[in-house]
mmCIF file of C-alpha atoms in Angstrom:
data_model
loop_
_atom_site.group_PDB
_atom_site.id
_atom_site.type_symbol
_atom_site.label_atom_id
_atom_site.label_comp_id
_atom_site.label_asym_id
_atom_site.label_seq_id
_atom_site.Cartn_x
_atom_site.Cartn_y
_atom_site.Cartn_z
ATOM 1 C CA MET O 1 -82.580 197.737 136.336
ATOM 2 C CA GLU O 2 -80.767 196.287 133.308
ATOM 3 C CA ASN O 3 -83.650 197.119 130.945
ATOM 4 C CA GLU O 4 -84.032 200.650 132.277
ATOM 5 C CA PRO O 5 -83.027 203.180 129.577
ATOM 6 C CA LYS O 6 -79.881 205.176 130.360
ATOM 7 C CA PRO O 7 -80.307 208.959 130.586
ATOM 8 C CA GLU O 8 -79.095 210.897 127.563
ATOM 9 C CA ILE O 9 -77.590 213.838 129.360
ATOM 10 C CA PHE O 10 -74.618 214.752 127.167
ATOM 11 C CA LYS O 11 -75.817 214.322 123.586
ATOM 12 C CA GLU O 12 -75.149 217.835 122.323
ATOM 13 C CA ILE O 13 -74.267 220.368 124.983
ATOM 14 C CA ALA O 14 -73.881 223.923 123.677
ATOM 15 C CA LEU O 15 -72.666 227.109 125.313
ATOM 16 C CA LYS O 16 -74.586 229.836 127.101
ATOM 17 C CA GLY O 17 -77.595 227.982 128.397
ATOM 18 C CA TYR O 18 -78.661 225.735 125.522
ATOM 19 C CA ALA O 19 -79.897 222.324 126.631
ATOM 20 C CA SER O 20 -78.809 218.833 125.638
ATOM 21 C CA LYS O 21 -82.476 217.869 125.230
ATOM 22 C CA GLN O 22 -85.325 220.169 124.278
ATOM 23 C CA LYS O 23 -87.440 219.931 127.420
ATOM 24 C CA ALA O 24 -89.130 222.375 129.707
ATOM 25 C CA LYS O 25 -86.893 224.732 131.657
ATOM 26 C CA ASP O 26 -85.336 223.290 134.805
ATOM 27 C CA LYS O 27 -87.340 223.534 137.999
ATOM 28 C CA GLU O 28 -84.551 222.348 140.260
ATOM 29 C CA ILE O 29 -80.860 221.633 139.726
ATOM 30 C CA GLU O 30 -79.980 218.102 140.829
ATOM 31 C CA ASN O 31 -76.227 218.210 140.259
ATOM 32 C CA ALA O 32 -73.459 220.547 139.131
ATOM 33 C CA SER O 33 -69.801 220.332 138.203
ATOM 34 C CA PHE O 34 -67.411 223.246 137.780
ATOM 35 C CA ASN O 35 -64.100 223.219 135.888
ATOM 36 C CA LEU O 36 -61.630 225.655 137.471
ATOM 37 C CA LYS O 37 -59.385 225.824 134.410
ATOM 38 C CA SER O 38 -62.004 226.331 131.708
ATOM 39 C CA LYS O 39 -64.357 228.422 133.919
ATOM 40 C CA LYS O 40 -67.375 226.370 132.789
ATOM 41 C CA LEU O 41 -70.254 225.020 134.879
ATOM 42 C CA ILE O 42 -72.303 221.952 133.944
ATOM 43 C CA THR O 43 -75.726 221.636 135.578
ATOM 44 C CA VAL O 44 -78.014 218.605 135.466
ATOM 45 C CA ALA O 45 -81.687 219.208 136.235
ATOM 46 C CA GLN O 46 -84.694 216.989 136.711
ATOM 47 C CA GLU O 47 -85.427 214.731 133.721
ATOM 48 C CA ASN O 48 -81.649 214.556 133.161
ATOM 49 C CA GLN O 49 -81.384 217.809 131.263
ATOM 50 C CA ALA O 50 -77.808 219.124 131.116
ATOM 51 C CA ARG O 51 -76.603 222.643 130.419
ATOM 52 C CA LEU O 52 -73.131 224.128 130.020
ATOM 53 C CA TRP O 53 -72.508 227.688 131.227
ATOM 54 C CA ASP O 54 -69.514 229.742 130.066
ATOM 55 C CA PHE O 55 -68.233 232.443 132.449
ATOM 56 C CA TYR O 56 -65.552 234.080 130.318
ATOM 57 C CA PRO O 57 -67.870 236.645 128.699
ATOM 58 C CA LYS O 58 -69.099 237.713 132.145
ATOM 59 C CA SER O 59 -65.834 238.707 133.812
ATOM 60 C CA LYS O 60 -62.240 239.603 133.034
ATOM 61 C CA THR O 61 -59.812 237.499 135.047
ATOM 62 C CA LYS O 62 -56.468 238.819 133.755
ATOM 63 C CA THR O 63 -54.884 242.183 132.907
ATOM 64 C CA SER O 64 -51.471 242.514 131.232
ATOM 65 C CA PHE O 65 -49.155 245.507 130.856
ATOM 66 C CA SER O 66 -45.462 246.436 130.663
ATOM 67 C CA THR O 67 -43.534 248.573 133.151
ATOM 68 C CA GLY O 68 -40.665 249.123 130.699
ATOM 69 C CA GLU O 69 -37.775 247.132 129.300
ATOM 70 C CA VAL O 70 -35.979 246.487 132.610
ATOM 71 C CA SER O 71 -36.514 243.370 134.742
ATOM 72 C CA LEU O 72 -38.005 243.900 138.184
ATOM 73 C CA LYS O 73 -36.231 243.407 141.487
ATOM 74 C CA ASN O 74 -39.454 243.595 143.490
ATOM 75 C CA LEU O 75 -43.166 244.316 143.194
ATOM 76 C CA THR O 76 -45.706 244.835 145.950
ATOM 77 C CA LEU O 77 -49.499 244.985 145.935
ATOM 78 C CA ARG O 78 -51.448 247.357 148.119
ATOM 79 C CA SER O 79 -55.122 246.748 148.821
ATOM 80 C CA ASP O 80 -57.741 248.131 151.148
ATOM 81 C CA ASN O 81 -59.295 245.217 153.041
ATOM 82 C CA ASN O 82 -62.340 247.341 153.849
ATOM 83 C CA SER O 83 -63.371 247.918 150.264
ATOM 84 C CA ASN O 84 -64.460 245.980 147.187
ATOM 85 C CA ASP O 85 -63.556 248.924 144.952
ATOM 86 C CA PRO O 86 -60.799 247.914 142.484
ATOM 87 C CA LYS O 87 -59.597 251.536 142.513
ATOM 88 C CA THR O 88 -58.139 250.909 145.967
ATOM 89 C CA LEU O 89 -55.649 248.470 144.445
ATOM 90 C CA SER O 90 -52.250 249.700 143.358
ATOM 91 C CA ILE O 91 -48.864 248.199 142.534
ATOM 92 C CA VAL O 92 -45.421 249.584 143.292
ATOM 93 C CA THR O 93 -42.507 248.165 141.286
ATOM 94 C CA LEU O 94 -38.741 248.336 141.732
ATOM 95 C CA ASP O 95 -36.589 247.488 138.718
ATOM 96 C CA GLU O 96 -32.990 246.284 138.577
ATOM 97 C CA LYS O 97 -31.774 249.858 137.965
ATOM 98 C CA GLY O 98 -33.385 251.091 141.183
ATOM 99 C CA ASN O 99 -36.304 252.892 139.536
ATOM 100 C CA VAL O 100 -39.563 252.932 141.519
ATOM 101 C CA GLN O 101 -42.912 253.202 139.720
ATOM 102 C CA LEU O 102 -46.514 253.235 140.925
ATOM 103 C CA TRP O 103 -49.316 251.638 138.886
ATOM 104 C CA SER O 104 -53.052 251.233 139.061
ATOM 105 C CA ILE O 105 -54.334 247.662 138.967
ATOM 106 C CA GLU O 106 -55.289 248.237 135.305
ATOM 107 C CA GLY O 107 -51.683 249.119 134.403
ATOM 108 C CA ARG O 108 -51.957 252.917 134.344
ATOM 109 C CA GLU O 109 -48.748 254.566 135.564
ATOM 110 C CA ILE O 110 -49.193 257.083 138.386
ATOM 111 C CA PRO O 111 -46.367 259.679 138.106
ATOM 112 C CA PHE O 112 -44.285 260.591 141.150
ATOM 113 C CA LYS O 113 -44.149 264.332 141.810
ATOM 114 C CA ASP O 114 -41.010 264.062 143.977
ATOM 115 C CA GLU O 115 -39.301 261.380 141.910
ATOM 116 C CA GLU O 116 -35.804 262.354 143.057
ATOM 117 C CA LYS O 117 -36.777 261.269 146.580
ATOM 118 C CA VAL O 118 -37.851 257.760 145.605
ATOM 119 C CA SER O 119 -35.270 256.601 143.037
ATOM 120 C CA PRO O 120 -32.796 254.982 142.975
ATOM 121 C CA SER O 121 -34.051 252.540 145.600
ATOM 122 C CA ILE O 122 -33.066 249.134 146.949
ATOM 123 C CA ALA O 123 -36.318 248.202 148.755
ATOM 124 C CA ILE O 124 -39.982 249.236 148.611
ATOM 125 C CA GLY O 125 -43.285 248.683 150.398
ATOM 126 C CA PHE O 126 -46.628 250.133 151.503
ATOM 127 C CA THR O 127 -47.461 251.457 154.970
ATOM 128 C CA PRO O 128 -50.771 250.398 156.624
ATOM 129 C CA GLU O 129 -54.027 251.395 154.917
ATOM 130 C CA SER O 130 -54.627 254.308 157.288
ATOM 131 C CA ASP O 131 -51.328 255.930 156.233
ATOM 132 C CA ARG O 132 -51.622 255.306 152.476
ATOM 133 C CA GLN O 133 -47.898 255.842 151.929
ATOM 134 C CA ILE O 134 -45.087 254.256 149.925
ATOM 135 C CA VAL O 135 -41.807 253.388 151.638
ATOM 136 C CA SER O 136 -38.554 253.539 149.677
ATOM 137 C CA VAL O 137 -35.058 252.718 150.985
ATOM 138 C CA ASN O 138 -31.945 253.981 149.191
ATOM 139 C CA LYS O 139 -28.427 252.526 149.070
ATOM 140 C CA LYS O 140 -27.304 254.619 152.041
ATOM 141 C CA GLY O 141 -30.013 253.121 154.229
ATOM 142 C CA VAL O 142 -32.246 256.203 154.246
ATOM 143 C CA ILE O 143 -36.000 255.497 154.385
ATOM 144 C CA ASP O 144 -38.299 257.964 152.593
ATOM 145 C CA PHE O 145 -42.106 258.190 152.722
ATOM 146 C CA LEU O 146 -44.300 259.316 149.821
ATOM 147 C CA ASN O 147 -48.061 259.446 149.441
ATOM 148 C CA LEU O 148 -49.871 257.667 146.596
ATOM 149 C CA GLU O 149 -49.387 260.753 144.410
ATOM 150 C CA GLY O 150 -45.634 260.528 144.886
ATOM 151 C CA VAL O 151 -45.308 263.549 147.192
ATOM 152 C CA VAL O 152 -42.845 263.342 150.097
ATOM 153 C CA GLN O 153 -44.536 263.041 153.504
ATOM 154 C CA ASN O 154 -43.465 263.701 157.079
ATOM 155 C CA PRO O 155 -41.361 262.356 158.585
ATOM 156 C CA ILE O 156 -39.179 263.302 155.635
ATOM 157 C CA SER O 157 -36.704 260.453 156.145
ATOM 158 C CA ILE O 158 -35.171 257.957 158.568
ATOM 159 C CA SER O 159 -31.417 257.463 158.473
ATOM 160 C CA THR O 160 -30.835 253.852 159.562
ATOM 161 C CA GLY O 161 -27.050 253.898 159.293
ATOM 162 C CA GLN O 162 -27.312 250.534 157.472
ATOM 163 C CA ASP O 163 -25.742 250.704 154.026
ATOM 164 C CA ASN O 164 -26.291 246.992 153.323
ATOM 165 C CA ILE O 165 -30.061 246.551 153.729
ATOM 166 C CA THR O 166 -31.378 243.495 151.870
ATOM 167 C CA SER O 167 -35.000 243.296 153.026
ATOM 168 C CA ILE O 168 -37.744 245.336 154.688
ATOM 169 C CA ALA O 169 -41.111 244.560 156.302
ATOM 170 C CA ILE O 170 -43.823 246.960 157.448
ATOM 171 C CA HIS O 171 -46.035 246.481 160.508
ATOM 172 C CA PRO O 172 -49.726 246.127 159.510
ATOM 173 C CA SER O 173 -51.075 248.632 162.039
ATOM 174 C CA LYS O 174 -48.279 250.391 163.940
ATOM 175 C CA LYS O 175 -45.747 252.840 162.526
ATOM 176 C CA ILE O 176 -42.893 250.333 162.558
ATOM 177 C CA ILE O 177 -40.557 249.282 159.749
ATOM 178 C CA ALA O 178 -38.196 246.304 160.036
ATOM 179 C CA THR O 179 -34.908 246.300 158.115
ATOM 180 C CA GLY O 180 -32.632 243.295 157.587
ATOM 181 C CA ASP O 181 -29.062 243.407 156.291
ATOM 182 C CA LYS O 182 -26.303 241.242 154.813
ATOM 183 C CA GLN O 183 -24.945 240.342 158.253
ATOM 184 C CA GLY O 184 -28.297 238.905 159.374
ATOM 185 C CA ALA O 185 -29.152 241.784 161.713
ATOM 186 C CA VAL O 186 -32.797 242.893 162.015
ATOM 187 C CA MET O 187 -33.802 246.314 163.342
ATOM 188 C CA PHE O 188 -37.204 247.828 164.134
ATOM 189 C CA TRP O 189 -37.784 251.540 163.442
ATOM 190 C CA ASN O 190 -40.698 253.262 165.215
ATOM 191 C CA TYR O 191 -41.388 256.351 163.097
ATOM 192 C CA LYS O 192 -44.336 257.436 165.248
ATOM 193 C CA LYS O 193 -41.802 258.645 167.797
ATOM 194 C CA LYS O 194 -39.951 261.934 167.317
ATOM 195 C CA PRO O 195 -37.089 261.345 166.884
ATOM 196 C CA THR O 196 -37.477 257.869 165.411
ATOM 197 C CA GLU O 197 -36.718 255.104 167.902
ATOM 198 C CA SER O 198 -34.735 252.022 166.874
ATOM 199 C CA GLN O 199 -34.554 248.553 168.381
ATOM 200 C CA THR O 200 -32.139 245.763 167.456
ATOM 201 C CA MET O 201 -33.622 242.269 167.509
ATOM 202 C CA PRO O 202 -31.416 239.798 169.449
ATOM 203 C CA ASN O 203 -29.924 236.612 167.947
ATOM 204 C CA PRO O 204 -29.401 237.709 164.324
ATOM 205 C CA ASN O 205 -30.227 235.464 161.376
ATOM 206 C CA GLY O 206 -27.544 233.260 159.883
ATOM 207 C CA GLY O 207 -26.286 235.081 156.801
ATOM 208 C CA GLU O 208 -28.041 237.702 154.707
ATOM 209 C CA VAL O 209 -31.703 238.349 155.563
ATOM 210 C CA LYS O 210 -33.741 237.183 152.544
ATOM 211 C CA PHE O 211 -37.356 237.396 153.738
ATOM 212 C CA MET O 212 -39.196 239.115 156.577
ATOM 213 C CA SER O 213 -42.885 239.414 157.428
ATOM 214 C CA PHE O 214 -45.216 240.614 160.180
ATOM 215 C CA SER O 215 -48.380 238.625 160.856
ATOM 216 C CA PRO O 216 -51.561 240.547 159.856
ATOM 217 C CA ASN O 217 -52.448 241.069 163.527
ATOM 218 C CA GLY O 218 -48.954 242.365 164.292
ATOM 219 C CA GLN O 219 -48.354 239.822 167.077
ATOM 220 C CA GLN O 220 -45.686 237.717 165.330
ATOM 221 C CA PHE O 221 -42.647 238.444 163.196
ATOM 222 C CA VAL O 222 -40.676 235.983 161.069
ATOM 223 C CA SER O 223 -37.414 236.284 159.140
ATOM 224 C CA VAL O 224 -35.079 233.935 157.294
ATOM 225 C CA GLY O 225 -31.426 234.176 156.299
ATOM 226 C CA THR O 226 -29.338 232.451 153.650
ATOM 227 C CA GLU O 227 -28.757 229.435 155.906
ATOM 228 C CA GLY O 228 -32.194 228.149 154.957
ATOM 229 C CA VAL O 229 -34.491 226.836 157.645
ATOM 230 C CA LYS O 230 -31.688 227.025 160.222
ATOM 231 C CA GLY O 231 -31.865 230.774 159.757
ATOM 232 C CA VAL O 232 -35.641 231.037 160.253
ATOM 233 C CA LYS O 233 -36.502 233.154 163.286
ATOM 234 C CA LEU O 234 -40.033 233.383 164.705
ATOM 235 C CA TRP O 235 -40.780 236.039 167.310
ATOM 236 C CA ASN O 236 -43.680 236.842 169.590
ATOM 237 C CA ILE O 237 -43.771 240.655 169.485
ATOM 238 C CA SER O 238 -47.026 241.245 171.375
ATOM 239 C CA ASP O 239 -44.769 243.255 173.707
ATOM 240 C CA LEU O 240 -42.476 245.166 171.376
ATOM 241 C CA ASN O 241 -40.247 246.140 174.291
ATOM 242 C CA ASP O 242 -39.652 242.481 175.125
ATOM 243 C CA PRO O 243 -39.716 240.335 171.935
ATOM 244 C CA LYS O 244 -39.505 236.604 172.616
ATOM 245 C CA GLU O 245 -38.035 234.148 170.129
ATOM 246 C CA VAL O 246 -40.201 231.063 169.489
ATOM 247 C CA PRO O 247 -38.068 228.039 168.501
ATOM 248 C CA LEU O 248 -39.338 225.916 165.620
ATOM 249 C CA GLU O 249 -39.984 222.246 166.360
ATOM 250 C CA ALA O 250 -37.173 219.958 165.207
ATOM 251 C CA HIS O 251 -37.954 218.306 161.867
ATOM 252 C CA ASN O 252 -36.259 216.632 158.920
ATOM 253 C CA TYR O 253 -37.879 218.534 156.049
ATOM 254 C CA ASP O 254 -35.898 218.822 152.825
ATOM 255 C CA TYR O 255 -35.196 222.425 151.758
ATOM 256 C CA SER O 256 -33.301 221.537 148.579
ATOM 257 C CA GLY O 257 -32.170 224.601 146.660
ATOM 258 C CA GLY O 258 -32.780 226.889 149.632
ATOM 259 C CA VAL O 259 -35.849 228.746 150.861
ATOM 260 C CA SER O 260 -37.730 230.400 147.984
ATOM 261 C CA GLY O 261 -40.696 231.862 149.852
ATOM 262 C CA LEU O 262 -41.870 232.632 153.364
ATOM 263 C CA ASP O 263 -44.998 234.226 154.846
ATOM 264 C CA ILE O 264 -47.106 234.285 158.000
ATOM 265 C CA ASN O 265 -50.904 234.470 158.272
ATOM 266 C CA GLU O 266 -53.353 236.068 160.732
ATOM 267 C CA ASN O 267 -53.212 232.996 163.020
ATOM 268 C CA GLY O 268 -49.435 233.157 163.228
ATOM 269 C CA ASP O 269 -48.949 230.066 161.043
ATOM 270 C CA ILE O 270 -45.713 230.153 159.034
ATOM 271 C CA ALA O 271 -45.440 228.806 155.484
ATOM 272 C CA ILE O 272 -41.987 228.023 154.049
ATOM 273 C CA ALA O 273 -41.330 226.935 150.455
ATOM 274 C CA ALA O 274 -38.177 225.357 149.012
ATOM 275 C CA THR O 275 -36.855 226.036 145.511
ATOM 276 C CA GLU O 276 -36.708 222.407 144.388
ATOM 277 C CA LYS O 277 -39.609 220.902 146.346
ATOM 278 C CA SER O 278 -43.385 220.786 145.847
ATOM 279 C CA LYS O 279 -44.353 220.763 149.521
ATOM 280 C CA ILE O 280 -44.939 223.842 151.647
ATOM 281 C CA TYR O 281 -43.722 223.317 155.187
ATOM 282 C CA LEU O 282 -45.919 224.757 157.927
ATOM 283 C CA PHE O 283 -45.524 225.728 161.580
ATOM 284 C CA ASP O 284 -48.038 227.219 163.994
ATOM 285 C CA ARG O 285 -47.511 230.273 166.193
ATOM 286 C CA SER O 286 -45.991 228.130 168.962
ATOM 287 C CA GLY O 287 -43.386 226.721 166.539
ATOM 288 C CA ARG O 288 -45.057 223.310 166.289
ATOM 289 C CA SER O 289 -44.768 221.566 162.924
ATOM 290 C CA ILE O 290 -48.041 221.191 160.963
ATOM 291 C CA GLU O 291 -48.782 218.684 158.205
ATOM 292 C CA PRO O 292 -47.129 220.046 155.013
ATOM 293 C CA LEU O 293 -49.218 221.134 152.025
ATOM 294 C CA ASN O 294 -48.451 219.216 148.822
ATOM 295 C CA THR O 295 -48.891 221.692 145.969
ATOM 296 C CA GLY O 296 -48.330 219.193 143.151
ATOM 297 C CA TYR O 297 -45.612 221.228 141.419
ATOM 298 C CA GLU O 298 -43.066 219.025 139.668
ATOM 299 C CA LYS O 299 -40.229 221.555 139.332
ATOM 300 C CA GLY O 300 -40.381 223.360 142.655
ATOM 301 C CA ILE O 301 -41.892 226.568 144.021
ATOM 302 C CA ILE O 302 -40.843 230.115 143.118
ATOM 303 C CA ASP O 303 -42.750 232.000 145.822
ATOM 304 C CA ILE O 304 -45.752 231.937 148.170
ATOM 305 C CA GLY O 305 -47.951 234.456 149.962
ATOM 306 C CA PHE O 306 -50.915 234.635 152.336
ATOM 307 C CA GLY O 307 -54.018 236.755 151.772
ATOM 308 C CA GLN O 308 -57.148 237.228 153.852
ATOM 309 C CA PHE O 309 -60.312 237.162 151.721
ATOM 310 C CA ASN O 310 -63.457 238.771 153.097
ATOM 311 C CA GLU O 311 -66.531 238.146 150.953
ATOM 312 C CA ASN O 312 -68.449 241.096 152.391
ATOM 313 C CA PRO O 313 -66.098 243.633 154.053
ATOM 314 C CA SER O 314 -68.979 246.005 154.851
ATOM 315 C CA SER O 315 -70.619 243.461 157.164
ATOM 316 C CA TRP O 316 -69.160 242.822 160.601
ATOM 317 C CA LEU O 317 -70.830 239.390 160.521
ATOM 318 C CA SER O 318 -68.793 238.329 157.496
ATOM 319 C CA SER O 319 -65.806 236.142 158.351
ATOM 320 C CA ALA O 320 -62.517 236.331 156.465
ATOM 321 C CA ARG O 321 -60.867 233.257 154.982
ATOM 322 C CA SER O 322 -57.138 232.660 154.838
ATOM 323 C CA TYR O 323 -55.926 232.085 151.276
ATOM 324 C CA LEU O 324 -52.465 230.886 150.292
ATOM 325 C CA ALA O 325 -51.135 231.666 146.814
ATOM 326 C CA THR O 326 -48.296 229.663 145.266
ATOM 327 C CA VAL O 327 -46.410 229.985 141.990
ATOM 328 C CA GLY O 328 -44.296 227.179 140.569
ATOM 329 C CA ASP O 329 -41.445 226.944 138.094
ATOM 330 C CA ASP O 330 -44.022 225.700 135.561
ATOM 331 C CA ARG O 331 -45.677 229.201 135.561
ATOM 332 C CA VAL O 332 -48.821 227.861 137.237
ATOM 333 C CA ILE O 333 -50.360 229.994 139.992
ATOM 334 C CA LYS O 334 -52.534 228.163 142.519
ATOM 335 C CA ILE O 335 -54.825 229.631 145.168
ATOM 336 C CA TRP O 336 -55.601 227.506 148.228
ATOM 337 C CA ASP O 337 -58.261 227.750 150.916
ATOM 338 C CA TYR O 338 -55.717 227.366 153.686
ATOM 339 C CA SER O 339 -58.046 226.083 156.423
ATOM 340 C CA LYS O 340 -59.386 223.288 154.205
ATOM 341 C CA ARG O 341 -56.144 222.691 152.253
ATOM 342 C CA GLN O 342 -58.218 222.828 149.065
ATOM 343 C CA LYS O 343 -57.243 224.400 145.761
ATOM 344 C CA ILE O 344 -59.897 226.939 144.777
ATOM 345 C CA ALA O 345 -58.364 228.551 141.682
ATOM 346 C CA GLU O 346 -55.562 228.029 139.187
ATOM 347 C CA PHE O 347 -54.032 230.287 136.535
ATOM 348 C CA THR O 348 -51.256 229.716 134.003
ATOM 349 C CA SER O 349 -49.063 232.673 133.113
ATOM 350 C CA ASP O 350 -48.379 233.416 129.446
ATOM 351 C CA PHE O 351 -44.774 234.275 130.317
ATOM 352 C CA VAL O 352 -41.943 231.875 129.530
ATOM 353 C CA LYS O 353 -40.899 232.159 133.165
ATOM 354 C CA VAL O 354 -42.317 233.902 136.225
ATOM 355 C CA ASN O 355 -39.645 235.953 138.009
ATOM 356 C CA LYS O 356 -41.542 237.916 140.658
ATOM 357 C CA PHE O 357 -44.836 237.420 142.449
ATOM 358 C CA SER O 358 -47.118 239.289 144.861
ATOM 359 C CA PHE O 359 -50.445 238.351 146.471
ATOM 360 C CA SER O 360 -52.704 241.176 147.648
ATOM 361 C CA PRO O 361 -53.373 241.276 151.417
ATOM 362 C CA ASP O 362 -57.121 240.999 150.730
ATOM 363 C CA GLY O 363 -56.666 237.776 148.726
ATOM 364 C CA ARG O 364 -58.342 239.181 145.602
ATOM 365 C CA SER O 365 -55.433 239.688 143.177
ATOM 366 C CA VAL O 366 -52.181 238.012 142.160
ATOM 367 C CA VAL O 367 -49.466 239.906 140.268
ATOM 368 C CA VAL O 368 -46.608 238.175 138.450
ATOM 369 C CA GLU O 369 -43.675 239.564 136.461
ATOM 370 C CA GLY O 370 -42.151 237.814 133.477
ATOM 371 C CA ASP O 371 -39.382 239.023 131.207
ATOM 372 C CA LYS O 372 -38.202 242.666 131.295
ATOM 373 C CA GLY O 373 -40.883 244.211 133.443
ATOM 374 C CA LYS O 374 -43.945 242.663 131.825
ATOM 375 C CA ILE O 375 -46.765 242.144 134.324
ATOM 376 C CA GLU O 376 -49.909 240.032 134.562
ATOM 377 C CA VAL O 377 -52.626 240.683 137.154
ATOM 378 C CA PHE O 378 -55.029 237.816 137.913
ATOM 379 C CA SER O 379 -58.360 238.360 139.656
ATOM 380 C CA VAL O 380 -59.094 235.653 142.228
ATOM 381 C CA GLN O 381 -62.718 234.517 142.273
ATOM 382 C CA PRO O 382 -63.609 231.803 144.800
ATOM 383 C CA LEU O 383 -65.639 228.806 143.693
ATOM 384 C CA HIS O 384 -68.795 229.911 145.534
ATOM 385 C CA LYS O 385 -68.668 233.229 143.648
ATOM 386 C CA LEU O 386 -68.379 231.485 140.295
ATOM 387 C CA LEU O 387 -71.254 229.184 141.197
ATOM 388 C CA LYS O 388 -73.339 232.202 142.160
ATOM 389 C CA SER O 389 -72.552 233.695 138.732
ATOM 390 C CA GLY O 390 -73.770 230.449 137.187
ATOM 391 C CA CYS O 391 -76.982 230.658 139.169
ATOM 392 C CA ASP O 392 -77.423 234.253 138.009
ATOM 393 C CA TRP O 393 -77.247 232.901 134.475
ATOM 394 C CA LEU O 394 -79.843 230.283 135.357
ATOM 395 C CA VAL O 395 -82.116 232.949 136.808
ATOM 396 C CA ASP O 396 -81.728 234.947 133.570
ATOM 397 C CA TYR O 397 -82.572 231.830 131.611
ATOM 398 C CA HIS O 398 -85.657 231.349 133.726
ATOM 399 C CA SER O 399 -86.672 235.011 133.417
ATOM 400 C CA ASN O 400 -90.344 234.908 134.201
ATOM 401 C CA PRO O 401 -92.161 237.704 136.100
ATOM 402 C CA SER O 402 -94.583 235.215 137.636
ATOM 403 C CA ARG O 403 -91.798 233.111 139.107
ATOM 404 C CA SER O 404 -91.422 233.771 142.828
ATOM 405 C CA GLU O 405 -88.143 234.458 144.619
ATOM 406 C CA SER O 406 -88.621 231.271 146.620
ATOM 407 C CA GLU O 407 -88.605 229.210 143.420
ATOM 408 C CA VAL O 408 -85.421 230.918 142.248
ATOM 409 C CA ALA O 409 -83.824 230.283 145.629
ATOM 410 C CA LYS O 410 -84.805 226.615 145.406
ATOM 411 C CA THR O 411 -83.091 226.310 142.023
ATOM 412 C CA CYS O 412 -79.718 227.385 143.348
ATOM 413 C CA SER O 413 -79.969 226.717 147.069
ATOM 414 C CA LYS O 414 -77.514 223.831 146.868
ATOM 415 C CA TYR O 415 -74.725 225.873 145.308
ATOM 416 C CA VAL O 416 -74.947 229.455 146.544
ATOM 417 C CA ARG O 417 -73.675 230.465 149.970
ATOM 418 C CA LYS O 418 -76.505 231.774 152.146
ATOM 419 C CA LYS O 419 -76.318 235.418 153.161
ATOM 420 C CA SER O 420 -75.858 236.367 156.786
ATOM 421 C CA HIS O 421 -78.552 238.458 158.404
#
């Protein structure tokens, strides 16, 4: 073994499919390594031939644009989980002056036709996909509905009587909007009913309501007040007429700096982030504590959000994966495969500081805001997709009409997810 010559696999690797050694084209890939940051794939074939594949020329992962010269108070991403078409993505922004604007995912502003009905605003959101409406709440607590062209819809408005609303959440399938105020009170508004029916949730949060969220299946609801984790309320709302509070298991987690982010996924699992900590604290739908996720941030977490990625929405056989997006004070955005607790993507913002953050419900896009309304949109591509792109490059490299599909499949069978039939 000592006299056996060592393989020369990395003598002079070049980009875009050039080999380290001038040998015949690879018949089968023996090993591969992918770098998430540089978006490069190294493959090692039989006879120790190495190749380096560069993905940047093949896809655009980031779009940047400016919404104006005013910092944003909130931004929200809308996406259609049943489509891969990027045209179904849109962004609604709310700046510090109360101005609401609608944007395409490429940064094109979509003018509001009834602008006087939407601005000034204190809270914004999107109704479920079937409604395709924007929700805007003004300082007097009046909720208005506009379509994606900015035209007022029916019902024209809901007068909540709350002039101190601090947060809203929108049910994923039913016509229900939750409003939270400075006193910690949470109310549900059913706008399917005429007139609109209201319901006050019992046991208000401690202090001002900072975050609220419905689970994607609409069975759970979570909110948090300014008292940190003591103010976190989890509810089973499978029966909206009889909501039941689910107490969180006692724990000694450290929420230094206060809660900075909160969300709930399709399984009812809650994720809570603290401003000065790198761990995300997790609870299941029964309130039981789950092993925390260590994100590796050194300066704390700014915000978090769940998304549900479906590789092939058109196929009922395709299963969705729960993704968790995190953004730290170091401007680094990380995407996690929640079930495996594995990081699958990482981006670094060009901004000096990230102020606002939103993760699309379909898990495909992350939007961040930096200084004075400047926005970056990152496209999330899972590792298996990037590896498939690399195999597409290999197939191009091997372009040979006489080569059978079975041979091509053999080349990349180790790295490309098999299709469902």
